[in-house]
Amino acid sequence: MLILIILIIVQSALLVAAQSFLKISVELFGKFSWSWQYFKTVFTTWQFAASGICALVAMLVWMYVLKHYEFSLAYPLLSISYVIGLLAAHFVFHEAVPLTRWIGVIIVMVGVYFIVKS
């Protein structure tokens, strides 16, 4: 069970990293246009490449989890990514996160606890 939890945390962290890099990269792209210069910027931005790499590695970890663990156990554990995402919003993007979202995170963690204990 501990291995599954570690794999899910790694996979969730990779998913959040992919989305965080994607958010950073789209902000760097500037205003969209159907120009060669715009797409050159897209495909030469390292944050965009990092997003794709993180998403690919997350998918490979998820494939391993699907092969070795029950779907009914593994899939609900992915909700840990919501917790990591909220932490990224607060610490990486310096967003103001209201109390209601933190309460939601606590509820998610209680749910994850019950899933692991069953």
mmCIF file of C-alpha atoms in Angstrom, residues 3-117:
data_model
loop_
_atom_site.group_PDB
_atom_site.id
_atom_site.type_symbol
_atom_site.label_atom_id
_atom_site.label_comp_id
_atom_site.label_asym_id
_atom_site.label_seq_id
_atom_site.Cartn_x
_atom_site.Cartn_y
_atom_site.Cartn_z
ATOM 1 C CA ILE A 3 4.318 1.911 -2.675
ATOM 2 C CA LEU A 4 0.941 2.774 -4.235
ATOM 3 C CA ILE A 5 0.653 5.935 -2.156
ATOM 4 C CA ILE A 6 4.181 7.009 -3.113
ATOM 5 C CA LEU A 7 3.470 6.340 -6.800
ATOM 6 C CA ILE A 8 0.227 8.322 -6.646
ATOM 7 C CA ILE A 9 1.943 11.252 -4.921
ATOM 8 C CA VAL A 10 4.707 11.227 -7.556
ATOM 9 C CA GLN A 11 2.157 10.983 -10.377
ATOM 10 C CA SER A 12 0.028 13.755 -8.888
ATOM 11 C CA ALA A 13 3.057 15.998 -8.364
ATOM 12 C CA LEU A 14 4.059 15.433 -11.997
ATOM 13 C CA LEU A 15 0.539 16.329 -13.163
ATOM 14 C CA VAL A 16 0.544 19.526 -11.130
ATOM 15 C CA ALA A 17 4.044 20.370 -12.375
ATOM 16 C CA ALA A 18 2.868 19.836 -15.966
ATOM 17 C CA GLN A 19 -0.078 22.172 -15.489
ATOM 18 C CA SER A 20 2.049 24.733 -13.645
ATOM 19 C CA PHE A 21 4.646 24.779 -16.423
ATOM 20 C CA LEU A 22 1.836 25.069 -18.949
ATOM 21 C CA LYS A 23 0.361 28.063 -17.097
ATOM 22 C CA ILE A 24 3.754 29.758 -16.994
ATOM 23 C CA SER A 25 4.415 29.051 -20.668
ATOM 24 C CA VAL A 26 1.082 30.334 -21.991
ATOM 25 C CA GLU A 27 1.653 33.562 -20.107
ATOM 26 C CA LEU A 28 5.026 33.867 -21.872
ATOM 27 C CA PHE A 29 3.581 33.268 -25.339
ATOM 28 C CA GLY A 30 1.834 36.624 -25.505
ATOM 29 C CA LYS A 31 -1.214 37.307 -27.628
ATOM 30 C CA PHE A 32 -2.191 34.456 -29.943
ATOM 31 C CA SER A 33 -1.628 34.814 -33.663
ATOM 32 C CA TRP A 34 -1.354 32.429 -36.598
ATOM 33 C CA SER A 35 2.203 33.546 -37.259
ATOM 34 C CA TRP A 36 5.459 31.658 -37.557
ATOM 35 C CA GLN A 37 6.927 33.859 -34.811
ATOM 36 C CA TYR A 38 4.162 32.913 -32.359
ATOM 37 C CA PHE A 39 4.585 29.172 -32.923
ATOM 38 C CA LYS A 40 8.357 29.518 -32.816
ATOM 39 C CA THR A 41 7.924 31.073 -29.372
ATOM 40 C CA VAL A 42 5.605 28.238 -28.313
ATOM 41 C CA PHE A 43 7.964 25.460 -29.350
ATOM 42 C CA THR A 44 11.146 27.095 -28.074
ATOM 43 C CA THR A 45 9.875 27.932 -24.605
ATOM 44 C CA TRP A 46 11.487 25.519 -22.159
ATOM 45 C CA GLN A 47 8.512 25.690 -19.787
ATOM 46 C CA PHE A 48 6.274 24.309 -22.549
ATOM 47 C CA ALA A 49 8.698 21.427 -23.108
ATOM 48 C CA ALA A 50 8.898 20.797 -19.353
ATOM 49 C CA SER A 51 5.099 20.638 -19.242
ATOM 50 C CA GLY A 52 5.067 17.950 -21.897
ATOM 51 C CA ILE A 53 7.838 15.948 -20.247
ATOM 52 C CA CYS A 54 6.106 16.043 -16.852
ATOM 53 C CA ALA A 55 2.811 14.975 -18.436
ATOM 54 C CA LEU A 56 4.524 12.097 -20.265
ATOM 55 C CA VAL A 57 6.285 10.812 -17.149
ATOM 56 C CA ALA A 58 3.031 11.154 -15.167
ATOM 57 C CA MET A 59 1.278 9.036 -17.790
ATOM 58 C CA LEU A 60 3.988 6.361 -17.593
ATOM 59 C CA VAL A 61 3.704 6.227 -13.796
ATOM 60 C CA TRP A 62 -0.096 6.005 -14.135
ATOM 61 C CA MET A 63 0.238 3.132 -16.624
ATOM 62 C CA TYR A 64 2.369 1.266 -14.081
ATOM 63 C CA VAL A 65 -0.199 1.901 -11.350
ATOM 64 C CA LEU A 66 -3.049 0.691 -13.571
ATOM 65 C CA LYS A 67 -1.177 -2.512 -14.360
ATOM 66 C CA HIS A 68 -0.368 -3.383 -10.746
ATOM 67 C CA TYR A 69 -3.208 -2.027 -8.595
ATOM 68 C CA GLU A 70 -6.997 -2.055 -8.471
ATOM 69 C CA PHE A 71 -8.583 0.814 -10.376
ATOM 70 C CA SER A 72 -11.180 1.291 -7.643
ATOM 71 C CA LEU A 73 -8.382 2.034 -5.191
ATOM 72 C CA ALA A 74 -5.909 3.891 -7.390
ATOM 73 C CA TYR A 75 -8.248 6.298 -9.182
ATOM 74 C CA PRO A 76 -9.792 7.934 -6.098
ATOM 75 C CA LEU A 77 -6.300 8.464 -4.707
ATOM 76 C CA LEU A 78 -5.593 10.792 -7.626
ATOM 77 C CA SER A 79 -7.610 13.385 -5.731
ATOM 78 C CA ILE A 80 -4.347 14.092 -3.926
ATOM 79 C CA SER A 81 -3.489 16.135 -7.027
ATOM 80 C CA TYR A 82 -6.140 18.674 -5.949
ATOM 81 C CA VAL A 83 -4.243 19.197 -2.715
ATOM 82 C CA ILE A 84 -0.900 19.570 -4.479
ATOM 83 C CA GLY A 85 -2.493 21.902 -7.025
ATOM 84 C CA LEU A 86 -3.864 24.155 -4.315
ATOM 85 C CA LEU A 87 -0.454 24.271 -2.662
ATOM 86 C CA ALA A 88 1.124 25.189 -6.018
ATOM 87 C CA ALA A 89 -1.444 27.964 -6.508
ATOM 88 C CA HIS A 90 -0.534 29.397 -3.117
ATOM 89 C CA PHE A 91 3.246 28.940 -3.061
ATOM 90 C CA VAL A 92 4.227 29.067 -6.751
ATOM 91 C CA PHE A 93 1.689 31.500 -8.193
ATOM 92 C CA HIS A 94 1.126 33.470 -4.959
ATOM 93 C CA GLU A 95 -2.639 33.307 -5.371
ATOM 94 C CA ALA A 96 -4.899 34.184 -2.472
ATOM 95 C CA VAL A 97 -6.602 30.935 -1.538
ATOM 96 C CA PRO A 98 -9.803 31.406 0.478
ATOM 97 C CA LEU A 99 -10.530 29.430 3.617
ATOM 98 C CA THR A 100 -13.306 27.474 1.899
ATOM 99 C CA ARG A 101 -10.765 25.913 -0.498
ATOM 100 C CA TRP A 102 -8.496 24.918 2.372
ATOM 101 C CA ILE A 103 -11.497 23.300 4.071
ATOM 102 C CA GLY A 104 -12.146 21.461 0.810
ATOM 103 C CA VAL A 105 -8.559 20.193 0.847
ATOM 104 C CA ILE A 106 -9.041 18.884 4.371
ATOM 105 C CA ILE A 107 -12.212 17.075 3.268
ATOM 106 C CA VAL A 108 -10.335 15.539 0.325
ATOM 107 C CA MET A 109 -7.554 14.343 2.631
ATOM 108 C CA VAL A 110 -10.101 12.766 4.990
ATOM 109 C CA GLY A 111 -11.588 10.980 1.986
ATOM 110 C CA VAL A 112 -8.158 9.752 0.894
ATOM 111 C CA TYR A 113 -7.553 8.466 4.428
ATOM 112 C CA PHE A 114 -10.782 6.435 4.326
ATOM 113 C CA ILE A 115 -9.939 5.036 0.896
ATOM 114 C CA VAL A 116 -6.514 3.885 2.077
ATOM 115 C CA LYS A 117 -7.880 2.402 5.308
#
